[in-house]
mmCIF file of C-alpha atoms in Angstrom:
data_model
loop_
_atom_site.group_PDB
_atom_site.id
_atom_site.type_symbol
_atom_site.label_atom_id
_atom_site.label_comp_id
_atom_site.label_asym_id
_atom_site.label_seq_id
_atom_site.Cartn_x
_atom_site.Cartn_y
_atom_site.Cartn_z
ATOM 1 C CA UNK A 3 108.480 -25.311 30.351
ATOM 2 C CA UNK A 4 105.775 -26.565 32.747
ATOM 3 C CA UNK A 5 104.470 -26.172 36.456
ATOM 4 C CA UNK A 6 106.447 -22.621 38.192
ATOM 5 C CA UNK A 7 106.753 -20.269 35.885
ATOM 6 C CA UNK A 8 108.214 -17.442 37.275
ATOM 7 C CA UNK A 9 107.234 -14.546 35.356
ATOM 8 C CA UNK A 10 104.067 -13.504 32.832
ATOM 9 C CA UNK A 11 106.692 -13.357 29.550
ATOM 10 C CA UNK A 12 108.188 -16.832 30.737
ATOM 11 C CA UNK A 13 103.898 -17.953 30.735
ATOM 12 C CA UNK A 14 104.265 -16.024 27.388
ATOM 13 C CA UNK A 15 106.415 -17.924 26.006
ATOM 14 C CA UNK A 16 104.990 -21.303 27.018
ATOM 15 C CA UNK A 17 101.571 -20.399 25.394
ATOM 16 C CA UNK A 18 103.880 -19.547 22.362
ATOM 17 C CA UNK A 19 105.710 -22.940 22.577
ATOM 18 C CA UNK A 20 101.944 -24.788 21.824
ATOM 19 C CA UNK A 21 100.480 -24.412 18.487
ATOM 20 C CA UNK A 22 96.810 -23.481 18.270
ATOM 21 C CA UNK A 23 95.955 -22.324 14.928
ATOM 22 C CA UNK A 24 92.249 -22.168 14.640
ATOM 23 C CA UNK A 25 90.439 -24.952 14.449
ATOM 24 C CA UNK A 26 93.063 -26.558 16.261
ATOM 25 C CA UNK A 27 92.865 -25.438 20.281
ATOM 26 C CA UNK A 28 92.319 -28.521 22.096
ATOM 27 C CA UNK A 29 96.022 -28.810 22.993
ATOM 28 C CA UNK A 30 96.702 -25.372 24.961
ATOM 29 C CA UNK A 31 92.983 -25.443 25.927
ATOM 30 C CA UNK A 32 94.165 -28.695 27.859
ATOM 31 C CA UNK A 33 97.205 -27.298 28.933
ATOM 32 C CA UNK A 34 95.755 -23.936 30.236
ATOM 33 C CA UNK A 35 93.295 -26.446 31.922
ATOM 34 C CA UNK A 36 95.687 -28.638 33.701
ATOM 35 C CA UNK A 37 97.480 -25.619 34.999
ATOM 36 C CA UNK A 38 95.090 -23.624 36.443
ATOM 37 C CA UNK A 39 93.656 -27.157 38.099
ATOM 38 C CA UNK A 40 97.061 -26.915 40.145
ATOM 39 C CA UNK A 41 95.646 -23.481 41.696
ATOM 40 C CA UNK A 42 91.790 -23.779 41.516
ATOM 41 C CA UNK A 43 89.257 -26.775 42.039
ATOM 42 C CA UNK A 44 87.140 -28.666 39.645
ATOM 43 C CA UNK A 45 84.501 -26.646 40.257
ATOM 44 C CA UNK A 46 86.053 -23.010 39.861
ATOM 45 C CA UNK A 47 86.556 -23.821 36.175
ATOM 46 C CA UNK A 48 83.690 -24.555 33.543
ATOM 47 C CA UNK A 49 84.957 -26.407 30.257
ATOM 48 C CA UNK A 50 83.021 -26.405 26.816
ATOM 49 C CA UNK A 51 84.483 -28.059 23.898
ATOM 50 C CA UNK A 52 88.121 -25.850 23.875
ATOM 51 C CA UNK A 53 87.439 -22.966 25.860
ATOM 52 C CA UNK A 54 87.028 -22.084 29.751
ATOM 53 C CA UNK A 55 85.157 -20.271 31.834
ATOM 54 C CA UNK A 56 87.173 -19.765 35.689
ATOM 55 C CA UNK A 57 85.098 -17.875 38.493
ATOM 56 C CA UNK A 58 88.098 -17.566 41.305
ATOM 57 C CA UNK A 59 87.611 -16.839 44.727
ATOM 58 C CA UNK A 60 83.980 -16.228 46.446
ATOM 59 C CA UNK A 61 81.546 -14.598 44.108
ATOM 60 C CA UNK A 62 79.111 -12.288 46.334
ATOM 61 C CA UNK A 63 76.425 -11.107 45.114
ATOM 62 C CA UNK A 64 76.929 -7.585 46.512
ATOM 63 C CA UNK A 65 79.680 -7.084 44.503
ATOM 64 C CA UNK A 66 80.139 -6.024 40.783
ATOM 65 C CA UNK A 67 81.804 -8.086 38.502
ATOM 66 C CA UNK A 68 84.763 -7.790 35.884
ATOM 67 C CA UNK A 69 85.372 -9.937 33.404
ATOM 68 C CA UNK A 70 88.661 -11.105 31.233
ATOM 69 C CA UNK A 71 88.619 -12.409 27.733
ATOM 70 C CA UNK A 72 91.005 -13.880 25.664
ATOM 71 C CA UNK A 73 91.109 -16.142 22.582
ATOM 72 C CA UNK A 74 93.262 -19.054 22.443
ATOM 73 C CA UNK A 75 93.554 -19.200 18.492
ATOM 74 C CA UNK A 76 96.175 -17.474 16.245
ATOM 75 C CA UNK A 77 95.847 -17.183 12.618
ATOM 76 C CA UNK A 78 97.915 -19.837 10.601
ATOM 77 C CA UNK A 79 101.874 -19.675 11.540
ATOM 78 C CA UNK A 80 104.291 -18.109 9.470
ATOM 79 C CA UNK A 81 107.731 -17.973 11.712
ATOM 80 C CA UNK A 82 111.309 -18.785 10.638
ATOM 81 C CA UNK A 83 112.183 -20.942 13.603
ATOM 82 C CA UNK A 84 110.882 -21.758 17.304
ATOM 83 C CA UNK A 85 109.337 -19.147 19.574
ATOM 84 C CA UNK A 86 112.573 -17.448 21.717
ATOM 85 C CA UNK A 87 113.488 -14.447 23.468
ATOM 86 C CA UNK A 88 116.170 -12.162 21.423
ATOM 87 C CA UNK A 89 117.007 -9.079 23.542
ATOM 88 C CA UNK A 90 114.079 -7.406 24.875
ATOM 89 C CA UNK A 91 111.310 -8.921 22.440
ATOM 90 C CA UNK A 92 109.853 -12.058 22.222
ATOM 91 C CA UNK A 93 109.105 -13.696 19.351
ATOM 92 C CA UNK A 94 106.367 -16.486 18.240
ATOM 93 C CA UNK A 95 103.031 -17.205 16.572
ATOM 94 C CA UNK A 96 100.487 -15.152 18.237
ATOM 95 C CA UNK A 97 102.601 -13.192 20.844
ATOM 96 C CA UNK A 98 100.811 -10.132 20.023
ATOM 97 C CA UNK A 99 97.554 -11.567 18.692
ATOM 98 C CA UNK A 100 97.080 -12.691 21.786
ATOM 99 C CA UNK A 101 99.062 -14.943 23.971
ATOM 100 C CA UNK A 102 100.547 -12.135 25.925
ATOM 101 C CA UNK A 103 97.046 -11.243 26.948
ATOM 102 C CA UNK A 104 96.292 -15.119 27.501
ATOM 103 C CA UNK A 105 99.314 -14.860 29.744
ATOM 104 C CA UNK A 106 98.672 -11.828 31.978
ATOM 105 C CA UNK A 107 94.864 -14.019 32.771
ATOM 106 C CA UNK A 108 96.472 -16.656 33.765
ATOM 107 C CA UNK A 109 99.157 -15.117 35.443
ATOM 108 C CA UNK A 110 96.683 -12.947 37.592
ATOM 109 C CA UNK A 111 94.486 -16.145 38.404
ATOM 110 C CA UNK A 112 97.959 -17.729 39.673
ATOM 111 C CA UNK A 113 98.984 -14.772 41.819
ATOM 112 C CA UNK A 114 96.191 -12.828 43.285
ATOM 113 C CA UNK A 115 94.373 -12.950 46.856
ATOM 114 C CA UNK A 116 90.963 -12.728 45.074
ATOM 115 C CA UNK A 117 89.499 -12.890 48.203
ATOM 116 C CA UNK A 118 90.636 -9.440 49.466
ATOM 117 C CA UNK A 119 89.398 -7.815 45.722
ATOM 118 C CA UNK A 120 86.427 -5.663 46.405
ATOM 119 C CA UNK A 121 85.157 -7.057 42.530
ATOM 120 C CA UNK A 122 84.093 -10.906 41.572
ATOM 121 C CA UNK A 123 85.927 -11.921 38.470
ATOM 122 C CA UNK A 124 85.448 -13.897 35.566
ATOM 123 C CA UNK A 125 88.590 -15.078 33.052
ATOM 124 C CA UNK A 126 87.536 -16.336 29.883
ATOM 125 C CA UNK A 127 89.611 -18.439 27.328
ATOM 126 C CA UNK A 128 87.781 -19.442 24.052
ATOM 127 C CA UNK A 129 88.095 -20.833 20.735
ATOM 128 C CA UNK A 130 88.039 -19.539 17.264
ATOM 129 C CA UNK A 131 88.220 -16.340 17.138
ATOM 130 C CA UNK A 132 90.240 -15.572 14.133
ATOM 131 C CA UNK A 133 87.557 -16.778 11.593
ATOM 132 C CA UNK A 134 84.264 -16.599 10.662
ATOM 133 C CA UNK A 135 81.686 -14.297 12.882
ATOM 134 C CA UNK A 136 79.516 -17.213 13.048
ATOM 135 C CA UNK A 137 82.194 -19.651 14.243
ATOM 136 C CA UNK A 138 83.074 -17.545 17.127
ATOM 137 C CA UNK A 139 83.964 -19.876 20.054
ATOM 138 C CA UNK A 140 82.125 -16.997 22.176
ATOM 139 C CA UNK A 141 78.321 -18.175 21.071
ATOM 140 C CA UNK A 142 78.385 -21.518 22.446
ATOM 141 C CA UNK A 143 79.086 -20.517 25.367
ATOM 142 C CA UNK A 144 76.958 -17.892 25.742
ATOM 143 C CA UNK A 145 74.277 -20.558 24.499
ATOM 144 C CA UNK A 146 75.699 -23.076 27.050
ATOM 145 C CA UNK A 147 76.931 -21.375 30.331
ATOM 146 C CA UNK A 148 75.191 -19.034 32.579
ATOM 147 C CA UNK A 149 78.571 -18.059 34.093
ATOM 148 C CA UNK A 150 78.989 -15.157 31.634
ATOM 149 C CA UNK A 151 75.575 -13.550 33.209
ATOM 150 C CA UNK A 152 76.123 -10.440 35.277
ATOM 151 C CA UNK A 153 79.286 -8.973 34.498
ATOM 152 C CA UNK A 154 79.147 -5.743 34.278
ATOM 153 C CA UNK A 155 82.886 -5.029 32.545
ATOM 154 C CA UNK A 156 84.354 -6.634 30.395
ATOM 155 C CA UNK A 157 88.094 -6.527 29.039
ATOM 156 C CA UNK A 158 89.118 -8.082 25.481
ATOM 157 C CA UNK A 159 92.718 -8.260 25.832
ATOM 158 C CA UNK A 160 93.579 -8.214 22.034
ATOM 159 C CA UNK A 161 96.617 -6.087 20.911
ATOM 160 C CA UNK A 162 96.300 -2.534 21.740
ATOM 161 C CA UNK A 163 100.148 -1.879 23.147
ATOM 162 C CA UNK A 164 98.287 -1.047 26.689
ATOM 163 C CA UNK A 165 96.202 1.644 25.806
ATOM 164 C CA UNK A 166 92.329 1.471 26.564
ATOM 165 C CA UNK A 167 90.882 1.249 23.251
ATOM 166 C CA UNK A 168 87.144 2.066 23.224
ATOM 167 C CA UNK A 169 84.297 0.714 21.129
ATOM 168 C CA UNK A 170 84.688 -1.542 17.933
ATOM 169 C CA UNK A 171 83.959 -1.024 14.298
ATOM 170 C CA UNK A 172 81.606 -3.276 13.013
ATOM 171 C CA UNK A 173 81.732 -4.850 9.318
ATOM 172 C CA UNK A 174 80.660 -6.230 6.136
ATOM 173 C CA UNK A 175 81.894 -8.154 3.326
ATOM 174 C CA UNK A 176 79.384 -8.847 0.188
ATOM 175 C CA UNK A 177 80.494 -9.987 -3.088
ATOM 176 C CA UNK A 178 79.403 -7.905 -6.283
ATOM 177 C CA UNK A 179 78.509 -9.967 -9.129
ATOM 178 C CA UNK A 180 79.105 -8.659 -12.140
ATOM 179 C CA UNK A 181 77.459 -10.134 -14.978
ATOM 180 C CA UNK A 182 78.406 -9.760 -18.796
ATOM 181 C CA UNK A 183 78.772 -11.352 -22.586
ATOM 182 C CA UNK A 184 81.352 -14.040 -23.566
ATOM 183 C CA UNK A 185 83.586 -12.424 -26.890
ATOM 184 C CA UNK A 186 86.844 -12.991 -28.810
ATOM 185 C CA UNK A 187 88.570 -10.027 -27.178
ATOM 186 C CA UNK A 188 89.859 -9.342 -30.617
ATOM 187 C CA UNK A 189 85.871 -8.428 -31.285
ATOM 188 C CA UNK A 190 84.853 -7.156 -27.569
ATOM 189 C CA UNK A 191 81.779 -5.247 -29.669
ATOM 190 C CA UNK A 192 80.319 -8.204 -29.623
ATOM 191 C CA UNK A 193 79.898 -8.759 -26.225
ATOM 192 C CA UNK A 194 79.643 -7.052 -22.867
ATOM 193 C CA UNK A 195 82.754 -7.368 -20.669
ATOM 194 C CA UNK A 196 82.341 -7.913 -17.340
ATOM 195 C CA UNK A 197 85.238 -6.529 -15.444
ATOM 196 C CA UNK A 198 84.769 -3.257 -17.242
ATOM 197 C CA UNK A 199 81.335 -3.143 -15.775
ATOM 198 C CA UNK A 200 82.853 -2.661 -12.304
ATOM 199 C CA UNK A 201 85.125 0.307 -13.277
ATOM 200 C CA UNK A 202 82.455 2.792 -12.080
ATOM 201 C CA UNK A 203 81.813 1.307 -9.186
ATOM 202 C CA UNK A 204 86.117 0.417 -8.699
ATOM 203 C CA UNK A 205 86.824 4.807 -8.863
ATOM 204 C CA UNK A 206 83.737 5.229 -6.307
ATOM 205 C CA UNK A 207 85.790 2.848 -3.821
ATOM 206 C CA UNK A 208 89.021 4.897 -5.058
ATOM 207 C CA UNK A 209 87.464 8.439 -4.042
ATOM 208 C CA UNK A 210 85.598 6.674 -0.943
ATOM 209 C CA UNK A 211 88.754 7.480 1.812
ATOM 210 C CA UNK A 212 87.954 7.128 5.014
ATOM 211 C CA UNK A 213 85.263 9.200 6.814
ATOM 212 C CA UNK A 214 85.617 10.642 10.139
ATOM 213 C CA UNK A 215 83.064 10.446 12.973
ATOM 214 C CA UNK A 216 83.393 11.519 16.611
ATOM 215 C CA UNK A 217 81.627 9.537 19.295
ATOM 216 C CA UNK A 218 82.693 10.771 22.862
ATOM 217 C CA UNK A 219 85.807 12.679 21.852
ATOM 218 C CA UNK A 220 86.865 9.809 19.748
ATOM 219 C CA UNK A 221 86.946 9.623 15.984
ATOM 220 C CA UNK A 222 86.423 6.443 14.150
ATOM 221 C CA UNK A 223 86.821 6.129 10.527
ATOM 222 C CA UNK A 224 84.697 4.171 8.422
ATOM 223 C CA UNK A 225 86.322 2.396 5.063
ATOM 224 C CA UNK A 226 84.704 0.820 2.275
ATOM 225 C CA UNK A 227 87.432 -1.294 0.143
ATOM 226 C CA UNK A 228 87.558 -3.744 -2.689
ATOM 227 C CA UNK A 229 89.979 -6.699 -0.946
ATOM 228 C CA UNK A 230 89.318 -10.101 -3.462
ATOM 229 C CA UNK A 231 88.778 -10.184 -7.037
ATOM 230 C CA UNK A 232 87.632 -12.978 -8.832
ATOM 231 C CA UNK A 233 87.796 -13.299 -12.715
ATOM 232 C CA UNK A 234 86.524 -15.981 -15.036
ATOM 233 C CA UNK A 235 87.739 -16.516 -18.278
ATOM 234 C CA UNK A 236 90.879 -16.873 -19.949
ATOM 235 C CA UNK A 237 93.666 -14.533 -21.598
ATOM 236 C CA UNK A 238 91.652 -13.819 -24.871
ATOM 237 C CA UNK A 239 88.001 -13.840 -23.740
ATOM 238 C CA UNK A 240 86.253 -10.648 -22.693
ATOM 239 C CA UNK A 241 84.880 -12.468 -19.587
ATOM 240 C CA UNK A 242 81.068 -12.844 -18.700
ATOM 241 C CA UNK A 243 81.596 -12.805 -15.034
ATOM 242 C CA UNK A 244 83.115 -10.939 -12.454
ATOM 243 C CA UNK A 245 83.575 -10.863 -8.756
ATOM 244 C CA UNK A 246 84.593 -8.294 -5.878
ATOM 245 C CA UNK A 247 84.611 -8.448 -2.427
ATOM 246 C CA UNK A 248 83.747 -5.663 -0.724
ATOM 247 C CA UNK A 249 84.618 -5.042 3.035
ATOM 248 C CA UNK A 250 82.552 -2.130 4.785
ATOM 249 C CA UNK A 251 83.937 -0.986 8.465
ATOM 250 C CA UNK A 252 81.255 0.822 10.337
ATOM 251 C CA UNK A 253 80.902 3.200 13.083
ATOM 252 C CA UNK A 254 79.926 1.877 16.898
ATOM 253 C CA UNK A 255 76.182 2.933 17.391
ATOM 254 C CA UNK A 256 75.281 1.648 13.820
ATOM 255 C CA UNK A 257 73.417 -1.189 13.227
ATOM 256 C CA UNK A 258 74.200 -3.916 10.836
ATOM 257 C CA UNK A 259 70.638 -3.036 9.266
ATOM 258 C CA UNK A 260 71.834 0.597 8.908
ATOM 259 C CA UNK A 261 75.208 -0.409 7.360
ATOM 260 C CA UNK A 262 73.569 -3.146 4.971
ATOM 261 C CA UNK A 263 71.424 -0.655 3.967
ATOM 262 C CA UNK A 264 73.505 1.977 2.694
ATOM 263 C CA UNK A 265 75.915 -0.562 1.125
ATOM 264 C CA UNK A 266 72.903 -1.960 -1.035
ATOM 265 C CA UNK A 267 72.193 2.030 -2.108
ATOM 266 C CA UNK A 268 75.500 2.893 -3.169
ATOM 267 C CA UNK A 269 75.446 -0.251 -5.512
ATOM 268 C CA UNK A 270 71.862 0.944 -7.040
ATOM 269 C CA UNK A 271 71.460 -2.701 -8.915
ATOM 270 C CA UNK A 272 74.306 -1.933 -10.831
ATOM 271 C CA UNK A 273 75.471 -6.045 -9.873
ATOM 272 C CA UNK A 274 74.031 -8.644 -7.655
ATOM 273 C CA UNK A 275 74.895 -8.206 -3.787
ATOM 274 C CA UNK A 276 75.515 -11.178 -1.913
ATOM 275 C CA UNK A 277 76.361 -10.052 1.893
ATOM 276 C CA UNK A 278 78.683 -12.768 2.884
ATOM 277 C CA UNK A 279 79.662 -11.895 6.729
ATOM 278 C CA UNK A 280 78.290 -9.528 8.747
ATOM 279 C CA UNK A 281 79.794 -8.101 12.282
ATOM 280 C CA UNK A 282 77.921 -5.839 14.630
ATOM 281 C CA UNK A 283 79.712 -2.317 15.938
ATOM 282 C CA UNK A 284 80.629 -1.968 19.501
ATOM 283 C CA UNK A 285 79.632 0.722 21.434
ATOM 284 C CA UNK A 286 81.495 2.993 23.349
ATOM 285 C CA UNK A 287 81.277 2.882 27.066
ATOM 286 C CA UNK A 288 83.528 5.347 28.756
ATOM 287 C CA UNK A 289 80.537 6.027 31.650
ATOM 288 C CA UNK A 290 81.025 2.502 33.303
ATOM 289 C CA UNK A 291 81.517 3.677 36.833
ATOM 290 C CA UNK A 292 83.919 0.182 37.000
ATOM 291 C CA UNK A 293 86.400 2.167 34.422
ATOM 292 C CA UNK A 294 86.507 4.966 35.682
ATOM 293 C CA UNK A 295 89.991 3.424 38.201
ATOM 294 C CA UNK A 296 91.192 2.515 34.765
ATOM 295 C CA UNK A 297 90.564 6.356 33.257
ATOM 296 C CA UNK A 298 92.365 7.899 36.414
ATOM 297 C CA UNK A 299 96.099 6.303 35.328
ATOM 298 C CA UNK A 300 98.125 8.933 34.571
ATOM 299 C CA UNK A 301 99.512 8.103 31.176
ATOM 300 C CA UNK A 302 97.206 5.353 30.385
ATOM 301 C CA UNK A 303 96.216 6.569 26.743
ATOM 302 C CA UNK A 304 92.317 6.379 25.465
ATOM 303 C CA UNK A 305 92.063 5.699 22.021
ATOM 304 C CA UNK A 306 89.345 4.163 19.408
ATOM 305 C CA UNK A 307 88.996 0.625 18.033
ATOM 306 C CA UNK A 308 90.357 1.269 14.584
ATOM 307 C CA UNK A 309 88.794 -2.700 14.221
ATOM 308 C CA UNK A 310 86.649 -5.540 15.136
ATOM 309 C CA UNK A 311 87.117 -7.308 17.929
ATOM 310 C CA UNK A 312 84.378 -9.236 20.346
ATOM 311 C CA UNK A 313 83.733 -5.963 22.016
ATOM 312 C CA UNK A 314 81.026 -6.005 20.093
ATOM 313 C CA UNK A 315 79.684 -9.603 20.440
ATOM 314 C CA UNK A 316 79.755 -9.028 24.101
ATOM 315 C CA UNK A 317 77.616 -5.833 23.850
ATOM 316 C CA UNK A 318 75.023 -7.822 21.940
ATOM 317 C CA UNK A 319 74.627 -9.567 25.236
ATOM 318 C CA UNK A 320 74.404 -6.750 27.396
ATOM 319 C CA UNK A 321 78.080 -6.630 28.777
ATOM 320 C CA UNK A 322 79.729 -2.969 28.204
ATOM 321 C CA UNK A 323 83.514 -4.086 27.066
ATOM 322 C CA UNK A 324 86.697 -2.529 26.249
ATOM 323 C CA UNK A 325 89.756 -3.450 24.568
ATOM 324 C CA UNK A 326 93.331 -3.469 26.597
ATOM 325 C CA UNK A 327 95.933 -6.236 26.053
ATOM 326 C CA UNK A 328 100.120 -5.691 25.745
ATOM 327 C CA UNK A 329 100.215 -7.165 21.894
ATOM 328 C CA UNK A 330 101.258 -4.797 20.014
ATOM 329 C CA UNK A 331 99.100 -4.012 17.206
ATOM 330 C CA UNK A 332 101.158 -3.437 14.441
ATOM 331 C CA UNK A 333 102.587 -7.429 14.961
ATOM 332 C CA UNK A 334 99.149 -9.182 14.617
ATOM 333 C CA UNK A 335 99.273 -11.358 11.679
ATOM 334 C CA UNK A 336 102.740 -10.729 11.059
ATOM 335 C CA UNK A 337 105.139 -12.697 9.516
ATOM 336 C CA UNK A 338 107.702 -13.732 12.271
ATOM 337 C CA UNK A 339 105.547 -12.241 15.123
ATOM 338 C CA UNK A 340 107.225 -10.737 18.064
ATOM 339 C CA UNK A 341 106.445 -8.364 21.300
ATOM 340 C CA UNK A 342 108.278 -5.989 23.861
ATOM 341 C CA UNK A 343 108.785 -8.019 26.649
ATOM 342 C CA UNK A 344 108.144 -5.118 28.645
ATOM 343 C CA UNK A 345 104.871 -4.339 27.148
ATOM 344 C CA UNK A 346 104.039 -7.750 28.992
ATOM 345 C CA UNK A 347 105.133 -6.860 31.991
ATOM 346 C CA UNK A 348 103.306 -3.260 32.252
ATOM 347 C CA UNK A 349 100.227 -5.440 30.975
ATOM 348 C CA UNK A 350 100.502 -7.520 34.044
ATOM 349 C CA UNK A 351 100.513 -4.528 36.377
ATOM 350 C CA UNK A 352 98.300 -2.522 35.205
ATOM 351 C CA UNK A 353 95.822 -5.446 35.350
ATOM 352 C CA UNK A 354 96.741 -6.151 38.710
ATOM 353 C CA UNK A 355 96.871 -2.793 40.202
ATOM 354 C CA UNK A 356 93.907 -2.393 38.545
ATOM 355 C CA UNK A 357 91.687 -5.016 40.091
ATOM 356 C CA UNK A 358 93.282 -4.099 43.393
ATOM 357 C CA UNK A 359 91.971 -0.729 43.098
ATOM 358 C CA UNK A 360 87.807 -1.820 42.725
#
């Protein structure tokens, strides 16, 4: 499929059709490129390594402006054939998580007068997002561009089955390091094993649950769970070293101080901590007069960020942001990854009416 698509789950499906596992976006990163170039001029569109920056249409300085983000990495593909449409869903690497989103930018810088909007816009497509919070294709070009400056909305179009989700968790993973005494585990008196060490701390994670708190109407739950263990040793040693990762989700309005803080007290030296990655919450912004269209939808669900997303990379640099895409959430990461095709199209216009409406 090339030039003329006729529809945003046909552009869907063409994103779909080009792998981009992280790490590896240069080839839909050109092709977005080369298509909006058939629309737009050179100089409407900013390129930096694999990711773009497009300002469409006259950008006033009297007028507010909204701004689009989408990544144009999945995580590694795990599908049992091509990417197709079967019945009302379509199905491909990514198509939730977030190509759907991806489509519905492009599909709006394709179609609309942006003239005639009352807002300027900017659409964003970057790089590796699924990885590291350090190898975010977002901080380059922050560091690079001064086209991101002065927006004053932004929507992250990750998965959230069209419904405004607000604010983002932020997050944490440290290893524990558990040390012990190498021992014939026939004689374990005679040394000190280390996995037992972390029992204690194991049945504190196991009675943790998640813990309720209500910004703005909306409650958040913050989680503390053991995801990775790593054991040394072998089937008849009592082991002198043990390892856990840890993964702490915080509320939005705490800071990664706070949160770093209180995950070093609950360990109380009982192992070395050794944070790891480290993600800052996102706040919640439901007073951004430029929502407030969005709020007015009858039907249009509010609901919060069970999750991290870049909401909270983009608050670090002074942009209030939201999360609203078609994905559905349930599909990200899946195994044979699919999405309603008509979640795409209500995407699409519900964007559209959206920016007519400013």
């Amino acid at each position: 499929m090339g030039e003329g698509h006729e529809s945003v789950v046909d552009t869907t499906l063409w994103l779909v059709q080009i792998p981009s596992e992280i790490g590896d976006e240069a080839a839909i990163c050109d092709a977005v490129e080369n298509r909006l170039l058939k629309r737009w001029p050179r100089e409407a569109i900013q390129r930096y390594s694999h990711s773009l920056v497009v300002k469409p249409g006259p950008q006033r300085a009297d007028r507010p402006t909204v701004g689009l983000f989408g990544h144009l990495d999945t995580v590694v593909c795990r599908q049992d054939g091509p990417a197709r449409i079967e019945g009302d869903r379509l199905i491909g690497c990514g198509v939730s998580d977030m190509k759907s989103g991806l489509a519905i930018m492009i599909q709006l810088l394709e179609r609309l007068d942006f003239d005639a909007l009352g807002v300027n816009v900017a659409v964003v497509f970057y790089e590796r997002e699924e990885g590291p919070y350090v190898d975010n294709g977002l901080g380059p070009l922050f560091a690079e561009t001064d086209w991101l400056e002065g927006i004053d909305l932004a929507f992250c179009l990750e998965p959230s089955n069209n419904r405004l989700q607000m604010g983002s968790l932020g997050g944490l993973h440290a290893t524990l390091r558990f040390a012990g005494q190498r021992a014939h585990s026939a004689r374990p008196w005679q040394g000190e094993n280390a996995i037992h060490k972390a029992g204690p701390l194991l049945s504190e994670l196991l009675a943790y649950g998640r813990r309720p708190v209500e910004i703005d109407g909306l409650t958040f739950y913050e989680v503390m769970n053991a995801t990775i263990v790593t054991g040394y040793g072998t089937r008849n040693v009592i082991p002198d070293r043990f390892e856990l990762n840890v993964n702490y989700r915080f509320r939005p309005g705490k800071s990664l101080e706070t949160a770093k803080a209180e995950l070093l007290a609950w360990v109380d030296g009982r192992c070395e901590v050794v944070i790891t990655d480290e993600s800052p919450s996102g706040p919640v912004c439901l007073s951004n007069p430029l929502l407030a269209p969005m709020l007015r939808r009858e039907g249009l669900e509010v609901q919060p960020k069970q999750a991290w997303t870049d909401v909270a990379r983009l608050a670090l640099h002074g942009i209030d942001a939201v999360n609203l895409g078609p994905g559905e959430s349930a599909q990200a990461h899946q195994v044979n990854e699919s999405c309603a095709t008509q979640l795409i199209e209500e995407g699409y216009l519900l964007f559209e009416s959206y920016l007519k409406s400013l």
